[in-house]
C-alpha cells in the first residue's frame, strides 16, 4: 500500500510541521507530506517545508471575498496534490462547515490543552489561572464543534510551581512534537477506527498511570 498523502496547513512558526517532516523522513513511516499551505506568506514554517523539499503554497485569506471562498480554494489546492489527510498545525483560521464536511474524518488538529478543557486560544495562561496541576495537549479529528472532535491521543505534563505561560507552553510543545507524529503514524497504518465518537487504536494499550503532580 502507498503512503498516506498529507497536506499540512500552517500560519506561523511550524514547529509541529517540523516534527511531522522529521517523522516522515524515516523511510518506514507510512505517510508523506505532499503539500504545505499557509494563509500567511511570512509563516516561518514555509521555510521549514522548502528546506525539506516539500511543495508550498500561500493562499492569502484577505484576497478572498468570504471564508467559504477561501476554504473552497484551499480544498481545490489540496485535491490538486491528491491529499488524503489534512493536518492543521498552528493554522489560525476558523474553517467553514463546508470545508470540515469535505474533509470529514480526514482532517486532524493539534491543540495545546487536555481537551475538552481549555478550548480556544491562550490555553496555557488559562490553565495557570485555573490552577490545574496537570496540563497537556491533544490531537483530535476536526468536526464542526470547535476543538470538540474525537480525540486520537493526548499527552499530559505537570504544571510546576514557578511556571509562567511561556515555560508551560514550552513543556507542552515538547509533548506536542511527540504525539502529532504518533497520531499520523497510526492513521497511516490504518489502525484508527471511530466507535460512537471514541477513537480506537488497533494494538494500543494504556499508558502507565496515574500521573500524580506534585510529588512530595
Ligand atoms: C501549537 O501550540 C499548536 O498546538 C497550536 O498552535 C501552535 C502551533 O505551533 N495549534 P507551531 O507553529 O507548530 O510551532
Short mmCIF file of C-alpha atoms and ligand atoms in Angstrom, two decimals:
data_model
loop_
_atom_site.label_atom_id
_atom_site.label_comp_id
_atom_site.label_asym_id
_atom_site.label_seq_id
_atom_site.Cartn_x
_atom_site.Cartn_y
_atom_site.Cartn_z
CA UNK A 1 0.00 0.00 0.00
CA UNK A 2 1.23 3.52 -0.79
CA UNK A 3 1.96 6.12 1.83
CA UNK A 4 -0.78 8.37 3.17
CA UNK A 5 -0.55 11.68 1.30
CA UNK A 6 -0.65 14.54 3.79
CA UNK A 7 -1.30 18.25 3.38
CA UNK A 8 -0.26 20.44 6.32
CA UNK A 9 -1.87 23.84 6.91
CA UNK A 10 0.09 26.40 8.91
CA UNK A 11 0.01 30.07 9.78
CA UNK A 12 3.26 30.56 11.69
CA UNK A 13 6.33 29.05 13.30
CA UNK A 14 5.74 25.50 12.14
CA UNK A 15 7.46 23.54 14.90
CA UNK A 16 4.75 20.86 14.75
CA UNK A 17 5.14 20.81 10.98
CA UNK A 18 8.85 20.20 11.60
CA UNK A 19 8.04 17.26 13.89
CA UNK A 20 5.90 15.77 11.12
CA UNK A 21 8.60 16.43 8.50
CA UNK A 22 11.18 14.71 10.71
CA UNK A 23 8.91 11.70 11.25
CA UNK A 24 8.21 11.40 7.52
CA UNK A 25 11.94 11.43 6.80
CA UNK A 26 12.07 7.87 8.12
CA UNK A 27 11.64 5.62 5.07
CA UNK A 28 9.43 3.24 7.03
CA UNK A 29 6.99 5.97 8.05
CA UNK A 30 3.57 5.35 6.49
CA UNK A 31 2.86 8.98 5.47
CA UNK A 32 4.46 11.65 3.31
CA UNK A 33 3.84 15.39 3.27
CA UNK A 34 2.97 16.36 -0.28
CA UNK A 35 1.95 19.98 0.34
CA UNK A 36 2.37 22.68 2.98
CA UNK A 37 -0.08 25.55 2.60
CA UNK A 38 -0.28 28.76 4.59
CA UNK A 39 -2.64 31.70 4.72
CA UNK A 40 0.36 33.91 5.53
CA UNK A 41 3.31 34.41 3.19
CA UNK A 42 5.57 35.22 6.16
CA UNK A 43 4.90 31.97 8.05
CA UNK A 44 8.30 30.70 9.20
CA UNK A 45 7.08 27.15 8.71
CA UNK A 46 7.14 27.67 4.93
CA UNK A 47 10.94 27.79 5.09
CA UNK A 48 10.98 24.53 7.01
CA UNK A 49 8.97 22.93 4.20
CA UNK A 50 11.19 24.42 1.50
CA UNK A 51 14.30 23.17 3.26
CA UNK A 52 12.77 19.69 3.24
CA UNK A 53 11.93 19.96 -0.47
CA UNK A 54 8.18 19.95 0.11
CA UNK A 55 5.98 21.99 -2.26
CA UNK A 56 4.47 25.07 -0.58
CA UNK A 57 1.56 27.31 -1.45
CA UNK A 58 0.31 30.55 0.06
CA UNK A 59 -3.37 31.43 -0.05
CA UNK A 60 -3.86 34.90 1.41
CA UNK A 61 -7.26 34.82 3.07
CA UNK A 62 -7.55 38.60 2.65
CA UNK A 63 -7.69 38.09 -1.11
CA UNK A 64 -10.96 36.13 -0.87
CA UNK A 65 -14.43 37.63 -0.54
CA UNK A 66 -15.56 35.17 2.13
CA UNK A 67 -14.40 32.41 4.43
CA UNK A 68 -16.22 29.91 2.23
CA UNK A 69 -14.42 31.11 -0.91
CA UNK A 70 -11.04 30.81 0.81
CA UNK A 71 -11.87 27.35 2.09
CA UNK A 72 -13.04 26.17 -1.33
CA UNK A 73 -9.80 27.37 -2.88
CA UNK A 74 -7.90 25.52 -0.16
CA UNK A 75 -9.82 22.32 -0.88
CA UNK A 76 -9.01 22.60 -4.58
CA UNK A 77 -5.34 23.11 -3.77
CA UNK A 78 -5.31 20.04 -1.53
CA UNK A 79 -7.17 17.95 -4.12
CA UNK A 80 -4.69 19.06 -6.81
CA UNK A 81 -2.00 17.40 -4.73
CA UNK A 82 -4.17 14.30 -4.19
CA UNK A 83 -4.09 14.82 -0.43
CA UNK A 84 -5.66 12.03 1.65
CA UNK A 85 -5.35 13.66 5.07
CA UNK A 86 -5.12 17.29 6.19
CA UNK A 87 -3.11 18.15 9.31
CA UNK A 88 -3.70 21.54 10.90
CA UNK A 89 -0.52 22.67 12.60
CA UNK A 90 -0.95 26.13 14.05
CA UNK A 91 -3.40 27.13 11.32
CA UNK A 92 -5.03 30.23 12.77
CA UNK A 93 -8.20 30.32 10.71
CA UNK A 94 -11.65 29.09 11.60
CA UNK A 95 -12.79 26.60 8.99
CA UNK A 96 -16.22 26.75 7.39
CA UNK A 97 -18.69 23.87 7.88
CA UNK A 98 -18.30 23.12 4.16
CA UNK A 99 -14.55 22.57 4.50
CA UNK A 100 -14.96 20.41 7.59
CA UNK A 101 -17.60 18.30 5.82
CA UNK A 102 -15.45 17.95 2.69
CA UNK A 103 -12.63 16.53 4.83
CA UNK A 104 -14.73 14.57 7.29
CA UNK A 105 -12.51 12.09 9.19
CA UNK A 106 -9.59 13.21 7.03
CA UNK A 107 -8.84 16.39 8.97
CA UNK A 108 -6.90 16.47 12.26
CA UNK A 109 -5.57 19.19 14.53
CA UNK A 110 -3.20 19.55 17.45
CA UNK A 111 -4.46 21.62 20.36
CA UNK A 112 -2.38 22.79 23.33
CA UNK A 113 -4.58 21.54 26.17
CA UNK A 114 -6.11 18.39 27.51
CA UNK A 115 -9.43 18.70 25.71
CA UNK A 116 -12.24 19.29 26.43
CA UNK A 117 -10.60 21.66 28.94
CA UNK A 118 -9.36 24.97 27.58
CA UNK A 119 -10.74 25.01 24.07
CA UNK A 120 -9.80 28.06 22.03
CA UNK A 121 -6.84 30.39 22.47
CA UNK A 122 -4.50 31.29 25.33
CA UNK A 123 -4.70 27.81 26.79
CA UNK A 124 -1.56 27.99 28.95
CA UNK A 125 -2.49 31.25 30.66
CA UNK A 126 -5.97 29.93 31.33
CA UNK A 127 -4.63 26.64 32.69
CA UNK A 128 -2.43 28.58 35.13
CA UNK A 129 -5.33 30.78 36.14
CA UNK A 130 -7.49 27.72 36.73
CA UNK A 131 -4.77 26.28 38.95
CA UNK A 132 -4.65 22.87 37.31
CA UNK A 133 -1.73 20.64 38.35
CA UNK A 134 -1.67 18.68 35.09
CA UNK A 135 -1.93 20.19 31.62
CA UNK A 136 -1.12 18.88 28.16
CA UNK A 137 -2.07 18.60 24.53
CA UNK A 138 -4.44 16.68 22.28
CA UNK A 139 -4.57 15.51 18.68
CA UNK A 140 -8.16 15.28 17.52
CA UNK A 141 -10.32 14.91 14.46
CA UNK A 142 -11.80 18.23 13.40
CA UNK A 143 -15.58 18.46 13.36
CA UNK A 144 -18.00 21.38 13.20
CA UNK A 145 -17.70 21.57 17.01
CA UNK A 146 -14.64 23.81 17.58
CA UNK A 147 -11.86 21.83 19.32
CA UNK A 148 -14.55 19.25 20.09
CA UNK A 149 -13.90 16.38 17.66
CA UNK A 150 -12.93 12.82 18.65
CA UNK A 151 -9.58 12.62 20.42
CA UNK A 152 -6.83 10.46 18.89
CA UNK A 153 -4.16 10.90 21.56
CA UNK A 154 -3.31 13.14 24.48
CA UNK A 155 -0.14 13.84 26.44
CA UNK A 156 -0.10 15.16 30.00
CA UNK A 157 2.63 17.27 31.59
CA UNK A 158 2.92 18.61 35.13
CA UNK A 159 2.38 22.28 35.91
CA UNK A 160 5.34 23.44 38.01
CA UNK A 161 5.03 25.87 40.93
CA UNK A 162 7.07 28.59 39.23
CA UNK A 163 5.60 28.19 35.74
CA UNK A 164 4.52 31.12 33.66
CA UNK A 165 2.62 30.74 30.39
CA UNK A 166 5.89 30.62 28.44
CA UNK A 167 7.55 27.87 30.44
CA UNK A 168 4.36 25.83 30.48
CA UNK A 169 3.91 26.30 26.73
CA UNK A 170 7.45 25.04 26.11
CA UNK A 171 6.84 21.88 28.17
CA UNK A 172 3.56 21.21 26.35
CA UNK A 173 5.15 21.90 22.97
CA UNK A 174 7.71 19.13 23.51
CA UNK A 175 4.83 16.77 24.13
CA UNK A 176 3.04 18.07 21.02
CA UNK A 177 6.06 17.16 18.93
CA UNK A 178 5.82 13.61 20.29
CA UNK A 179 2.12 12.97 19.82
CA UNK A 180 1.41 14.57 16.44
CA UNK A 181 3.73 12.17 14.57
CA UNK A 182 2.28 9.29 16.61
CA UNK A 183 -1.26 10.09 15.52
CA UNK A 184 -0.13 10.44 11.91
CA UNK A 185 1.64 7.09 12.09
CA UNK A 186 -1.47 5.34 13.38
CA UNK A 187 -3.61 6.88 10.66
CA UNK A 188 -1.05 5.91 8.03
CA UNK A 189 -1.01 2.36 9.34
CA UNK A 190 -4.80 2.20 9.15
CA UNK A 191 -5.09 1.45 12.86
CA UNK A 192 -7.64 4.13 13.72
CA UNK A 193 -11.37 3.48 13.98
CA UNK A 194 -14.15 5.60 15.37
CA UNK A 195 -16.81 3.99 17.52
CA UNK A 196 -19.50 6.31 18.85
CA UNK A 197 -17.23 9.34 18.77
CA UNK A 198 -14.44 7.48 20.60
CA UNK A 199 -11.23 6.64 18.80
CA UNK A 200 -9.82 3.11 18.97
CA UNK A 201 -6.20 2.44 18.05
CA UNK A 202 -5.63 -1.16 16.98
CA UNK A 203 -2.84 -2.60 19.11
CA UNK A 204 -2.91 0.36 21.51
CA UNK A 205 -2.53 -0.22 25.23
CA UNK A 206 -2.94 2.13 28.19
CA UNK A 207 -0.04 4.28 29.38
CA UNK A 208 1.25 3.72 32.93
CA UNK A 209 -0.89 5.55 35.45
CA UNK A 210 -1.69 7.54 37.48
CA UNK A 211 0.39 10.64 36.78
CA UNK A 212 0.43 12.48 40.11
CA UNK A 213 1.58 16.06 40.44
CA UNK A 214 3.10 17.42 42.61
CA UNK A 215 5.18 14.74 44.23
CA UNK A 216 6.40 15.49 47.76
C1 LIG B 1 0.85 24.80 18.83
O1 LIG B 1 0.89 25.08 20.19
C2 LIG B 1 -0.39 24.05 18.47
O2 LIG B 1 -0.84 23.20 19.48
C3 LIG B 1 -1.38 25.16 18.24
O3 LIG B 1 -0.66 26.19 17.64
C4 LIG B 1 0.71 26.08 18.00
C5 LIG B 1 1.48 25.99 16.72
O4 LIG B 1 2.87 26.00 16.94
N1 LIG B 1 -2.49 24.69 17.47
P1 LIG B 1 3.84 25.63 15.74
O5 LIG B 1 3.52 26.60 14.61
O6 LIG B 1 3.56 24.21 15.35
O7 LIG B 1 5.22 25.82 16.27
#
